[in-house]
Short mmCIF file of C-alpha atoms and ligand atoms in Angstrom, two decimals:
data_model
loop_
_atom_site.label_atom_id
_atom_site.label_comp_id
_atom_site.label_asym_id
_atom_site.label_seq_id
_atom_site.Cartn_x
_atom_site.Cartn_y
_atom_site.Cartn_z
CA UNK A 1 -20.77 1.58 -1.34
CA UNK A 2 -21.81 2.93 2.28
CA UNK A 3 -20.92 6.54 2.43
CA UNK A 4 -21.65 8.10 -1.02
CA UNK A 5 -18.65 9.19 -2.70
CA UNK A 6 -20.76 12.15 -3.87
CA UNK A 7 -21.16 13.59 -0.46
CA UNK A 8 -17.14 14.05 0.01
CA UNK A 9 -15.50 17.00 -1.02
CA UNK A 10 -13.44 16.69 -4.27
CA UNK A 11 -10.04 18.35 -2.59
CA UNK A 12 -10.49 15.54 0.28
CA UNK A 13 -9.50 12.84 -2.54
CA UNK A 14 -6.84 15.05 -3.50
CA UNK A 15 -5.19 15.34 -0.09
CA UNK A 16 -6.07 11.50 0.75
CA UNK A 17 -8.02 12.61 3.76
CA UNK A 18 -11.57 10.97 2.74
CA UNK A 19 -13.16 9.51 5.52
CA UNK A 20 -12.05 5.90 6.40
CA UNK A 21 -15.73 4.67 5.92
CA UNK A 22 -15.10 5.01 1.95
CA UNK A 23 -12.30 2.43 2.26
CA UNK A 24 -13.18 -0.99 0.74
CA UNK A 25 -11.11 -2.64 3.50
CA UNK A 26 -13.77 -1.97 6.20
CA UNK A 27 -15.62 -5.15 7.30
CA UNK A 28 -19.61 -5.35 7.02
CA UNK A 29 -19.66 -5.24 10.67
CA UNK A 30 -17.78 -2.52 12.45
CA UNK A 31 -15.19 -3.27 14.39
CA UNK A 32 -15.53 -2.51 18.26
CA UNK A 33 -14.22 1.49 19.03
CA UNK A 34 -11.56 2.12 21.63
CA UNK A 35 -12.46 4.91 23.94
CA UNK A 36 -10.73 8.30 24.34
CA UNK A 37 -8.45 8.88 27.51
CA UNK A 38 -9.88 10.33 30.22
CA UNK A 39 -7.78 12.05 33.13
CA UNK A 40 -3.83 11.88 33.75
CA UNK A 41 -2.07 8.73 33.71
CA UNK A 42 1.49 7.37 33.63
CA UNK A 43 2.98 4.41 31.80
CA UNK A 44 6.96 3.61 30.67
CA UNK A 45 6.14 3.99 26.62
CA UNK A 46 3.82 5.96 24.67
CA UNK A 47 3.24 5.27 21.11
CA UNK A 48 1.50 7.77 19.08
CA UNK A 49 -0.57 6.63 15.94
CA UNK A 50 -2.18 3.48 15.41
CA UNK A 51 -1.15 2.48 11.76
CA UNK A 52 0.95 -0.16 10.50
CA UNK A 53 4.33 1.71 12.06
CA UNK A 54 2.43 2.27 15.65
CA UNK A 55 0.37 -0.80 15.82
CA UNK A 56 3.32 -3.07 15.39
CA UNK A 57 5.43 -1.03 17.41
CA UNK A 58 3.32 -1.23 20.23
CA UNK A 59 2.37 -5.12 19.66
CA UNK A 60 6.57 -5.93 19.89
CA UNK A 61 6.93 -3.80 23.01
CA UNK A 62 4.09 -5.05 24.83
CA UNK A 63 4.92 -8.70 23.62
CA UNK A 64 8.42 -7.74 25.00
CA UNK A 65 7.05 -7.14 28.45
CA UNK A 66 6.84 -3.33 28.52
CA UNK A 67 4.12 -1.18 29.82
CA UNK A 68 2.92 0.98 26.80
CA UNK A 69 -0.08 3.39 25.87
CA UNK A 70 -1.04 3.53 22.08
CA UNK A 71 -3.09 7.02 21.12
CA UNK A 72 -4.66 7.26 18.02
CA UNK A 73 -6.30 10.54 17.11
CA UNK A 74 -9.38 8.59 15.71
CA UNK A 75 -9.33 4.88 15.55
CA UNK A 76 -6.71 2.47 14.52
CA UNK A 77 -6.00 2.19 10.50
CA UNK A 78 -7.80 5.37 10.37
CA UNK A 79 -4.76 6.89 8.35
CA UNK A 80 -3.14 4.89 4.91
CA UNK A 81 -2.75 1.78 6.77
CA UNK A 82 -6.79 1.50 6.40
CA UNK A 83 -6.59 2.35 2.76
CA UNK A 84 -3.82 0.71 0.95
CA UNK A 85 -3.50 -1.56 -1.93
CA UNK A 86 -3.26 -5.10 0.12
CA UNK A 87 0.09 -6.24 -1.41
CA UNK A 88 2.69 -7.84 0.60
CA UNK A 89 6.29 -7.42 -0.68
CA UNK A 90 8.89 -9.02 1.45
CA UNK A 91 12.14 -8.06 0.25
CA UNK A 92 14.24 -4.79 -0.08
CA UNK A 93 13.91 -3.05 -3.27
CA UNK A 94 16.94 -1.01 -3.27
CA UNK A 95 20.11 -2.07 -1.64
CA UNK A 96 22.38 0.82 -2.44
CA UNK A 97 20.58 3.07 -0.16
CA UNK A 98 21.66 1.45 3.26
CA UNK A 99 25.26 0.59 1.62
CA UNK A 100 26.01 4.14 3.09
CA UNK A 101 25.00 3.35 6.19
CA UNK A 102 27.66 3.17 8.81
CA UNK A 103 28.30 0.90 11.77
CA UNK A 104 26.95 -2.01 9.58
CA UNK A 105 23.60 -1.10 10.04
CA UNK A 106 22.56 -1.73 6.24
CA UNK A 107 23.80 -5.32 6.86
CA UNK A 108 21.74 -5.62 9.90
CA UNK A 109 18.56 -4.44 7.95
CA UNK A 110 19.47 -6.49 5.20
CA UNK A 111 19.69 -9.99 7.61
CA UNK A 112 16.92 -9.07 9.83
CA UNK A 113 14.38 -8.12 6.66
CA UNK A 114 15.34 -11.74 5.37
CA UNK A 115 15.25 -13.41 8.55
CA UNK A 116 11.86 -11.92 9.24
CA UNK A 117 10.25 -12.04 5.78
CA UNK A 118 7.34 -13.70 6.51
CA UNK A 119 6.70 -11.23 9.63
CA UNK A 120 3.00 -10.47 8.70
CA UNK A 121 1.99 -13.94 8.32
CA UNK A 122 3.61 -14.99 11.52
CA UNK A 123 1.50 -12.07 13.40
CA UNK A 124 -1.59 -13.43 11.45
CA UNK A 125 -1.00 -16.98 12.48
CA UNK A 126 0.16 -16.21 16.19
CA UNK A 127 -2.69 -13.85 17.11
CA UNK A 128 -5.26 -15.68 14.68
CA UNK A 129 -6.21 -12.23 13.01
CA UNK A 130 -9.13 -12.61 10.79
CA UNK A 131 -7.33 -10.19 8.10
CA UNK A 132 -6.98 -12.12 5.00
CA UNK A 133 -3.32 -12.39 5.26
CA UNK A 134 -2.59 -15.08 2.64
CA UNK A 135 1.09 -16.32 1.46
CA UNK A 136 -0.45 -16.96 -2.08
CA UNK A 137 2.55 -15.33 -4.09
CA UNK A 138 3.24 -12.27 -5.95
CA UNK A 139 3.95 -12.11 -9.83
CA UNK A 140 5.54 -9.38 -11.58
CA UNK A 141 4.42 -10.12 -15.10
CA UNK A 142 5.77 -8.77 -18.60
CA UNK A 143 5.44 -9.13 -22.06
CA UNK A 144 8.99 -10.00 -22.76
CA UNK A 145 12.23 -11.07 -20.60
CA UNK A 146 13.21 -8.29 -18.18
CA UNK A 147 16.84 -8.21 -17.55
CA UNK A 148 16.60 -6.08 -14.31
CA UNK A 149 13.99 -8.64 -12.76
CA UNK A 150 16.21 -11.62 -13.89
CA UNK A 151 19.13 -10.07 -11.81
CA UNK A 152 16.83 -9.79 -8.56
CA UNK A 153 15.53 -12.82 -8.97
CA UNK A 154 19.06 -14.22 -8.71
CA UNK A 155 20.18 -12.18 -6.23
CA UNK A 156 17.06 -13.03 -3.67
CA UNK A 157 17.44 -16.67 -4.66
CA UNK A 158 20.94 -16.74 -3.45
CA UNK A 159 19.56 -15.31 -0.16
CA UNK A 160 17.12 -18.22 0.29
CA UNK A 161 14.01 -16.61 -1.43
CA UNK A 162 11.54 -18.56 -3.33
CA UNK A 163 11.52 -16.52 -6.33
CA UNK A 164 11.45 -18.13 -9.95
CA UNK A 165 11.42 -16.99 -13.59
CA UNK A 166 8.87 -18.15 -15.59
CA UNK A 167 7.45 -18.37 -18.85
CA UNK A 168 4.13 -17.88 -20.76
CA UNK A 169 2.60 -21.39 -20.23
CA UNK A 170 3.32 -21.38 -16.59
CA UNK A 171 2.49 -17.73 -16.07
CA UNK A 172 -1.13 -18.49 -17.88
CA UNK A 173 -1.84 -21.34 -15.54
CA UNK A 174 -0.93 -18.72 -12.46
CA UNK A 175 -2.59 -15.91 -13.78
CA UNK A 176 -5.29 -17.11 -16.06
CA UNK A 177 -4.07 -14.76 -19.06
CA UNK A 178 -1.77 -15.54 -21.90
CA UNK A 179 -1.17 -11.98 -22.34
CA UNK A 180 2.35 -11.96 -20.43
CA UNK A 181 5.68 -14.27 -21.55
CA UNK A 182 7.75 -13.74 -18.94
CA UNK A 183 7.34 -13.23 -15.12
CA UNK A 184 8.86 -13.72 -11.82
CA UNK A 185 6.73 -15.61 -9.08
CA UNK A 186 7.83 -14.45 -5.34
CA UNK A 187 6.11 -17.30 -3.52
CA UNK A 188 6.63 -15.27 -0.10
CA UNK A 189 4.58 -12.74 -1.34
CA UNK A 190 0.97 -12.11 -0.65
CA UNK A 191 -1.71 -10.13 0.29
CA UNK A 192 -3.38 -8.97 3.57
CA UNK A 193 -6.48 -6.51 4.27
CA UNK A 194 -4.55 -3.86 6.15
CA UNK A 195 -7.46 -2.33 7.89
CA UNK A 196 -8.15 -5.29 9.87
CA UNK A 197 -4.24 -6.38 9.95
CA UNK A 198 -3.70 -3.23 11.58
CA UNK A 199 -6.50 -3.48 13.79
CA UNK A 200 -5.64 -7.07 14.66
CA UNK A 201 -2.11 -5.98 15.89
CA UNK A 202 -3.84 -3.34 18.09
CA UNK A 203 -6.35 -5.53 19.58
CA UNK A 204 -3.86 -8.50 20.05
CA UNK A 205 -1.43 -5.80 22.10
CA UNK A 206 -4.54 -4.65 24.21
CA UNK A 207 -5.41 -8.31 24.74
CA UNK A 208 -1.39 -8.45 26.29
CA UNK A 209 -1.95 -5.59 28.74
CA UNK A 210 -1.50 -2.65 26.42
CA UNK A 211 -3.69 0.31 26.77
CA UNK A 212 -5.27 1.79 23.89
CA UNK A 213 -7.05 4.81 23.50
CA UNK A 214 -8.93 5.97 20.17
CA UNK A 215 -10.33 9.97 19.57
CA UNK A 216 -7.48 11.01 21.40
CA UNK A 217 -4.86 12.98 19.62
CA UNK A 218 -1.75 13.86 21.09
CA UNK A 219 -1.99 17.47 20.86
CA UNK A 220 1.35 18.50 22.98
CA UNK A 221 4.51 17.09 24.23
CA UNK A 222 6.63 18.69 26.85
CA UNK A 223 9.49 17.38 29.15
CA UNK A 224 8.45 17.18 32.83
CA UNK A 225 11.74 16.23 34.56
CA UNK A 226 12.78 12.96 33.34
CA UNK A 227 9.46 12.40 31.73
CA UNK A 228 7.46 13.51 28.63
CA UNK A 229 3.73 14.58 29.10
CA UNK A 230 1.74 13.96 26.16
CA UNK A 231 -1.33 15.86 26.21
CA UNK A 232 -4.88 14.77 24.72
CA UNK A 233 -7.79 17.12 24.80
CA UNK A 234 -9.06 15.14 27.24
CA UNK A 235 -6.13 13.71 29.08
CA UNK A 236 -2.26 13.22 29.07
CA UNK A 237 -0.14 10.58 29.66
CA UNK A 238 3.44 10.58 31.31
CA UNK A 239 6.26 8.48 29.92
CA UNK A 240 10.03 8.05 29.60
CA UNK A 241 9.75 7.05 26.30
CA UNK A 242 7.82 8.08 23.23
CA UNK A 243 7.42 7.07 19.76
CA UNK A 244 5.71 9.40 17.36
CA UNK A 245 4.20 6.95 14.36
CA UNK A 246 1.83 9.81 12.96
CA UNK A 247 2.87 9.42 9.34
CA UNK A 248 1.79 12.87 8.16
CA UNK A 249 3.85 15.54 9.72
CA UNK A 250 1.14 18.34 9.55
CA UNK A 251 -0.36 16.07 12.51
CA UNK A 252 2.48 16.74 15.04
CA UNK A 253 2.57 20.28 14.76
CA UNK A 254 4.13 20.07 18.62
CA UNK A 255 7.10 18.57 17.21
CA UNK A 256 8.28 21.12 14.29
CA UNK A 257 11.45 19.45 13.86
CA UNK A 258 9.24 16.69 12.11
CA UNK A 259 7.78 19.77 9.70
CA UNK A 260 7.94 18.82 5.83
CA UNK A 261 9.97 15.77 6.84
CA UNK A 262 8.81 14.06 3.79
CA UNK A 263 7.49 13.52 -0.08
CA UNK A 264 3.91 12.78 0.15
CA UNK A 265 1.97 11.35 -2.85
CA UNK A 266 -1.58 10.75 -3.11
CA UNK A 267 -2.73 7.20 -4.20
CA UNK A 268 -6.29 6.08 -4.95
CA UNK A 269 -7.62 2.58 -4.85
CA UNK A 270 -10.71 1.00 -5.95
CA UNK A 271 -12.59 -2.50 -4.72
CA UNK A 272 -15.28 -4.39 -6.95
CA UNK A 273 -18.19 -5.96 -5.60
CA UNK A 274 -17.59 -9.63 -5.15
CA UNK A 275 -17.19 -11.62 -8.67
CA UNK A 276 -19.04 -14.24 -9.99
CA UNK A 277 -17.40 -17.60 -8.85
CA UNK A 278 -17.31 -18.89 -12.53
CA UNK A 279 -15.17 -15.83 -12.93
CA UNK A 280 -12.91 -16.04 -9.91
CA UNK A 281 -11.88 -19.41 -11.32
CA UNK A 282 -10.65 -18.41 -14.29
CA UNK A 283 -9.05 -14.97 -12.81
CA UNK A 284 -5.75 -15.28 -11.01
CA UNK A 285 -6.30 -19.03 -10.19
CA UNK A 286 -3.41 -19.00 -8.01
CA UNK A 287 -4.73 -16.45 -6.02
CA UNK A 288 -1.45 -14.35 -6.32
CA UNK A 289 -1.10 -10.49 -6.31
CA UNK A 290 -0.14 -9.33 -10.02
CA UNK A 291 1.92 -6.52 -10.87
CA UNK A 292 2.42 -5.73 -14.31
CA UNK A 293 5.93 -4.77 -15.30
CA UNK A 294 6.13 -1.48 -15.89
CA UNK A 295 4.41 -0.90 -12.54
CA UNK A 296 1.16 0.76 -13.71
CA UNK A 297 -1.38 -1.69 -13.30
CA UNK A 298 -1.83 -4.53 -10.71
CA UNK A 299 -4.94 -6.23 -9.01
CA UNK A 300 -5.69 -8.88 -6.27
CA UNK A 301 -8.51 -10.85 -6.13
CA UNK A 302 -9.03 -10.76 -2.00
CA UNK A 303 -10.64 -12.92 0.38
CA UNK A 304 -14.20 -11.80 -0.63
CA UNK A 305 -13.72 -12.72 -4.27
CA UNK A 306 -13.40 -8.56 -4.95
CA UNK A 307 -10.72 -7.11 -7.23
CA UNK A 308 -8.71 -4.73 -5.49
CA UNK A 309 -6.37 -2.13 -7.45
CA UNK A 310 -4.92 1.13 -6.84
CA UNK A 311 -3.10 3.96 -8.95
CA UNK A 312 -1.48 7.43 -8.54
CA UNK A 313 -4.09 9.80 -10.01
CA UNK A 314 -3.51 12.98 -12.38
CA UNK A 315 -3.42 16.07 -10.73
CA UNK A 316 -6.92 17.24 -9.79
CA UNK A 317 -8.49 13.90 -10.83
CA UNK A 318 -8.24 11.98 -7.55
CA UNK A 319 -11.89 12.11 -6.65
CA UNK A 320 -12.91 10.62 -10.17
CA UNK A 321 -13.91 6.99 -9.23
CA UNK A 322 -15.56 6.75 -12.55
CA UNK A 323 -12.72 7.53 -14.77
CA UNK A 324 -10.15 5.28 -12.66
CA UNK A 325 -12.98 2.47 -12.73
CA UNK A 326 -13.22 2.74 -16.41
CA UNK A 327 -9.33 2.67 -17.04
CA UNK A 328 -9.10 -0.48 -14.62
CA UNK A 329 -11.71 -2.18 -16.47
CA UNK A 330 -10.34 -1.49 -19.97
CA UNK A 331 -7.21 -3.01 -18.38
CA UNK A 332 -8.75 -5.75 -17.29
CA UNK A 333 -10.65 -6.53 -20.27
CA UNK A 334 -7.53 -6.12 -22.43
CA UNK A 335 -5.58 -8.43 -19.98
CA UNK A 336 -8.10 -10.87 -19.38
CA UNK A 337 -10.50 -11.29 -22.42
CA UNK A 338 -12.80 -13.85 -20.02
CA UNK A 339 -14.06 -10.70 -18.09
CA UNK A 340 -15.55 -9.18 -20.60
CA UNK A 341 -18.47 -11.47 -20.50
CA UNK A 342 -19.14 -10.43 -16.71
CA UNK A 343 -20.57 -7.58 -14.98
CA UNK A 344 -17.94 -6.12 -13.16
CA UNK A 345 -19.25 -3.39 -10.79
CA UNK A 346 -17.18 -0.82 -8.15
CA UNK A 347 -18.17 -1.20 -4.75
CA UNK A 348 -15.58 1.39 -3.33
CA UNK A 349 -13.18 3.76 -4.04
CA UNK A 350 -10.79 6.05 -1.70
CA UNK A 351 -7.56 7.71 -1.51
CA UNK A 352 -4.90 7.73 0.82
CA UNK A 353 -1.43 9.54 1.04
CA UNK A 354 2.13 7.61 1.16
CA UNK A 355 4.85 9.73 2.78
CA UNK A 356 8.18 9.00 1.37
CA UNK A 357 11.54 9.81 3.04
CA UNK A 358 13.28 10.09 -0.74
CA UNK A 359 11.87 11.67 -3.91
CA UNK A 360 13.49 8.66 -5.85
CA UNK A 361 11.19 5.53 -5.93
CA UNK A 362 11.98 2.43 -3.74
CA UNK A 363 15.32 4.52 -2.06
CA UNK A 364 12.25 5.63 0.42
CA UNK A 365 13.43 3.49 3.56
CA UNK A 366 11.32 4.71 6.53
CA UNK A 367 12.96 7.31 8.71
CA UNK A 368 13.31 6.59 12.42
CA UNK A 369 14.54 9.79 14.44
CA UNK A 370 15.94 10.01 17.83
CA UNK A 371 14.50 13.75 18.69
CA UNK A 372 15.68 13.55 22.66
CA UNK A 373 16.23 11.79 25.68
CA UNK A 374 13.93 8.77 24.89
CA UNK A 375 11.42 10.63 22.18
CA UNK A 376 11.71 8.71 18.64
CA UNK A 377 9.61 9.15 15.33
CA UNK A 378 9.08 6.34 13.10
CA UNK A 379 7.52 7.41 9.86
CA UNK A 380 7.75 7.66 5.89
CA UNK A 381 6.79 4.03 5.09
CA UNK A 382 6.46 5.14 1.66
CA UNK A 383 4.56 2.44 -0.55
CA UNK A 384 6.02 -0.57 1.46
CA UNK A 385 4.07 -0.25 4.86
CA UNK A 386 2.90 -3.64 4.97
CA UNK A 387 6.26 -5.14 5.27
CA UNK A 388 8.19 -2.36 6.51
CA UNK A 389 5.59 -1.44 9.30
CA UNK A 390 5.74 -4.97 11.30
CA UNK A 391 9.46 -5.25 10.44
CA UNK A 392 10.66 -2.10 12.00
CA UNK A 393 8.44 -2.08 14.49
CA UNK A 394 9.44 -5.43 15.73
CA UNK A 395 12.41 -3.93 16.07
CA UNK A 396 11.84 -0.86 17.50
CA UNK A 397 9.33 -1.86 19.94
CA UNK A 398 11.71 -4.87 21.37
CA UNK A 399 14.75 -2.68 21.55
CA UNK A 400 13.02 0.27 23.48
CA UNK A 401 11.29 -2.16 25.76
CA UNK A 402 14.56 -3.64 26.46
CA UNK A 403 15.77 -0.11 26.84
CA UNK A 404 18.72 -0.73 24.57
CA UNK A 405 17.60 1.76 21.29
CA UNK A 406 21.02 0.91 19.95
CA UNK A 407 19.67 -2.76 18.87
CA UNK A 408 17.36 -0.97 16.62
CA UNK A 409 18.42 -2.20 13.15
CA UNK A 410 18.17 1.10 11.38
CA UNK A 411 20.24 4.19 11.90
CA UNK A 412 18.42 6.74 13.73
CA UNK A 413 18.60 9.69 11.30
CA UNK A 414 18.09 13.41 12.06
CA UNK A 415 14.91 14.90 10.81
CA UNK A 416 15.72 16.76 7.26
CA UNK A 417 13.28 19.52 6.17
CA UNK A 418 12.67 18.80 2.56
CA UNK A 419 13.20 21.91 0.44
CA UNK A 420 10.35 21.20 -1.89
CA UNK A 421 7.96 18.34 -0.70
CA UNK A 422 6.12 18.42 -3.93
CA UNK A 423 9.08 17.38 -5.64
CA UNK A 424 8.14 13.39 -5.77
CA UNK A 425 4.34 13.86 -6.34
CA UNK A 426 5.41 16.45 -9.03
CA UNK A 427 7.55 13.88 -11.13
CA UNK A 428 5.54 10.84 -10.47
CA UNK A 429 1.91 12.40 -11.33
CA UNK A 430 3.17 15.03 -14.45
CA UNK A 431 5.81 12.81 -15.80
CA UNK A 432 6.24 9.22 -14.75
CA UNK A 433 2.49 7.74 -14.69
CA UNK A 434 1.37 9.92 -17.84
CA UNK A 435 4.76 8.34 -19.47
CA UNK A 436 3.69 4.79 -18.40
CA UNK A 437 -0.20 5.45 -19.87
CA UNK A 438 1.15 6.32 -22.96
CA UNK A 439 3.36 3.38 -23.32
CA UNK A 440 0.54 1.13 -22.47
CA UNK A 441 -1.71 2.57 -24.87
CA UNK A 442 0.83 2.20 -27.61
CA UNK A 443 1.77 -1.19 -26.32
CA UNK A 444 5.13 -0.37 -25.62
CA UNK A 445 5.45 -2.04 -22.08
C1 FAD B 501 -3.97 3.88 -1.82
C2 FAD B 501 -2.62 3.39 -1.40
C3 FAD B 501 -2.18 1.96 -1.53
C4 FAD B 501 -0.80 1.52 -1.08
N1 FAD B 501 -0.37 0.14 -1.39
C5 FAD B 501 0.27 -0.28 -0.38
C6 FAD B 501 0.63 -1.74 -0.87
O1 FAD B 501 -0.05 -2.35 -1.43
N2 FAD B 501 1.52 -2.37 0.14
C7 FAD B 501 2.43 -2.08 1.25
O2 FAD B 501 3.17 -2.45 1.48
N3 FAD B 501 1.92 -0.33 1.31
C8 FAD B 501 1.04 0.11 0.14
N4 FAD B 501 1.02 1.43 0.87
C9 FAD B 501 1.54 2.27 1.88
C10 FAD B 501 1.03 1.93 3.07
O3 FAD B 501 -0.48 2.03 3.35
C11 FAD B 501 1.88 2.76 4.15
O4 FAD B 501 3.37 2.80 3.88
C12 FAD B 501 1.70 2.64 5.51
O5 FAD B 501 0.26 2.63 5.98
C13 FAD B 501 1.66 3.84 6.28
O6 FAD B 501 1.87 3.49 7.73
P1 FAD B 501 1.70 4.39 9.04
O7 FAD B 501 1.52 3.40 10.15
O8 FAD B 501 3.17 4.82 9.02
O9 FAD B 501 0.53 5.62 8.76
P2 FAD B 501 -0.74 5.85 8.97
O10 FAD B 501 -1.24 4.36 8.65
O11 FAD B 501 -1.27 6.65 8.06
O12 FAD B 501 -0.89 5.84 10.29
C14 FAD B 501 -0.82 7.18 11.12
C15 FAD B 501 -1.71 7.26 12.23
O13 FAD B 501 -1.46 8.31 13.10
C16 FAD B 501 -2.70 9.01 13.49
N5 FAD B 501 -2.68 10.22 13.99
C17 FAD B 501 -1.93 11.40 13.13
N6 FAD B 501 -1.67 12.19 14.25
C18 FAD B 501 -1.86 11.87 15.21
C19 FAD B 501 -2.18 12.60 16.52
N7 FAD B 501 -1.56 13.58 16.56
N8 FAD B 501 -2.03 11.78 17.65
C20 FAD B 501 -2.65 10.54 17.40
N9 FAD B 501 -2.70 9.81 16.46
C21 FAD B 501 -2.18 10.61 15.33
C22 FAD B 501 -3.55 8.73 12.24
O14 FAD B 501 -4.70 8.88 12.28
C23 FAD B 501 -3.13 7.60 11.78
O15 FAD B 501 -3.84 6.60 12.23
C24 FAD B 501 -0.25 2.37 0.07
C25 FAD B 501 -0.86 3.31 0.28
C26 FAD B 501 -1.95 3.89 -0.17
C27 FAD B 501 -2.27 5.25 0.25
#
């Protein structure tokens, strides 16, 4: 590990605010940084926040020909986007939520998502990103047939997805263990390095003419005639349109209407040191991402032959790398007996926050707000930013560049102050995850 976890305050883990240098996704050689904005400039559109949401929105508007500026408080992928677990799952988990949206927007999102389900791979290929973006599949693995998974597979197959139900023998060949008897193989699923992918989108947009400023937190947003002026500590940008992609609402005190607009949930993640090659050949030979059903444990082997996993920590335990690494190792040794013969060491352990629009898992569609003339916010990517960021960033970026906001595939919703933002974290951390851990210990899952 570079920066030592021991030097970081425990509460920073709990708040998902540990330095990004703890994330296992950073490359050995640091990426070039973006200089701060210095002085007053003018453009057509300003995007605030360079995560998956802001990076993708910015890239697509610049691609579509807009003059645009990206302001990032630190450097791109400093937030959740540089800290996530790297799973790419290109389907929509809950269709009931958007059936309630009027104006055919639910159907539009559905069709758009299906048509663009390979968007991350497409962006990566188009700009030759070095982001380990690999379409090697995602596997839901279970010990017995699960009716809800079978139904899901049938549904998405009807819509052209390559997803199959498989039995134990086929799974063993893909996964490298005979622990599971049933699974779904999502062939369009895969993995990516979210830190490098996000940075890749930003640098691709810069190469196309977009202007990027790091170390430039937006500190105010005020109306001046037909324009907005966004101020940073060392300059300002004037633009007709602004898209706020800052994820954690506390980072935008200048837009109080966004205050308490999400349900935050802390998650921790870990990366091991590269595995011995004899083990890599036996563990996950397909290279797919595995998610055990029900969803407590998951894992991928990345392009550097490391295991990556994440979890939702117990309250007050987010800092405890040893605890979560040992829980992960115990699971690994149980499911993949071959791993017991090898020394597997922890290389990195970090935390981050997922901001959710709903207190119900998988109903957490991102929130896209229209806050005033030309002022938008694209937030709450929940636990599926690797797909939702590029997907909705494409639609939002292109519609704003074309000055046709109504073309955006989701409805703009009014910000809604959450009465109890801790509700979701309470339910997941105090009830849901402990119940799953117990079921796993009793071998009921
Ligand atoms: C541990 C963990 C595991 C996860 N696993 C997965 C996964 O496997 N697959 C998946 O799809 N999703 C996963 N997620 C969720 C995913 O990471 C998020 O949905 C996504 O990163 C959110 O992107 P974002 O752009 O909205 O926010 P962020 O990435 O947080 O970006 C917001 C950016 O705005 C900047 N900012 C904030 N305030 C200001 C300001 N005032 N001025 C300028 N800039 C500002 C921040 O510095 C930051 O860079 C996981 C999340 C975590 C924490």
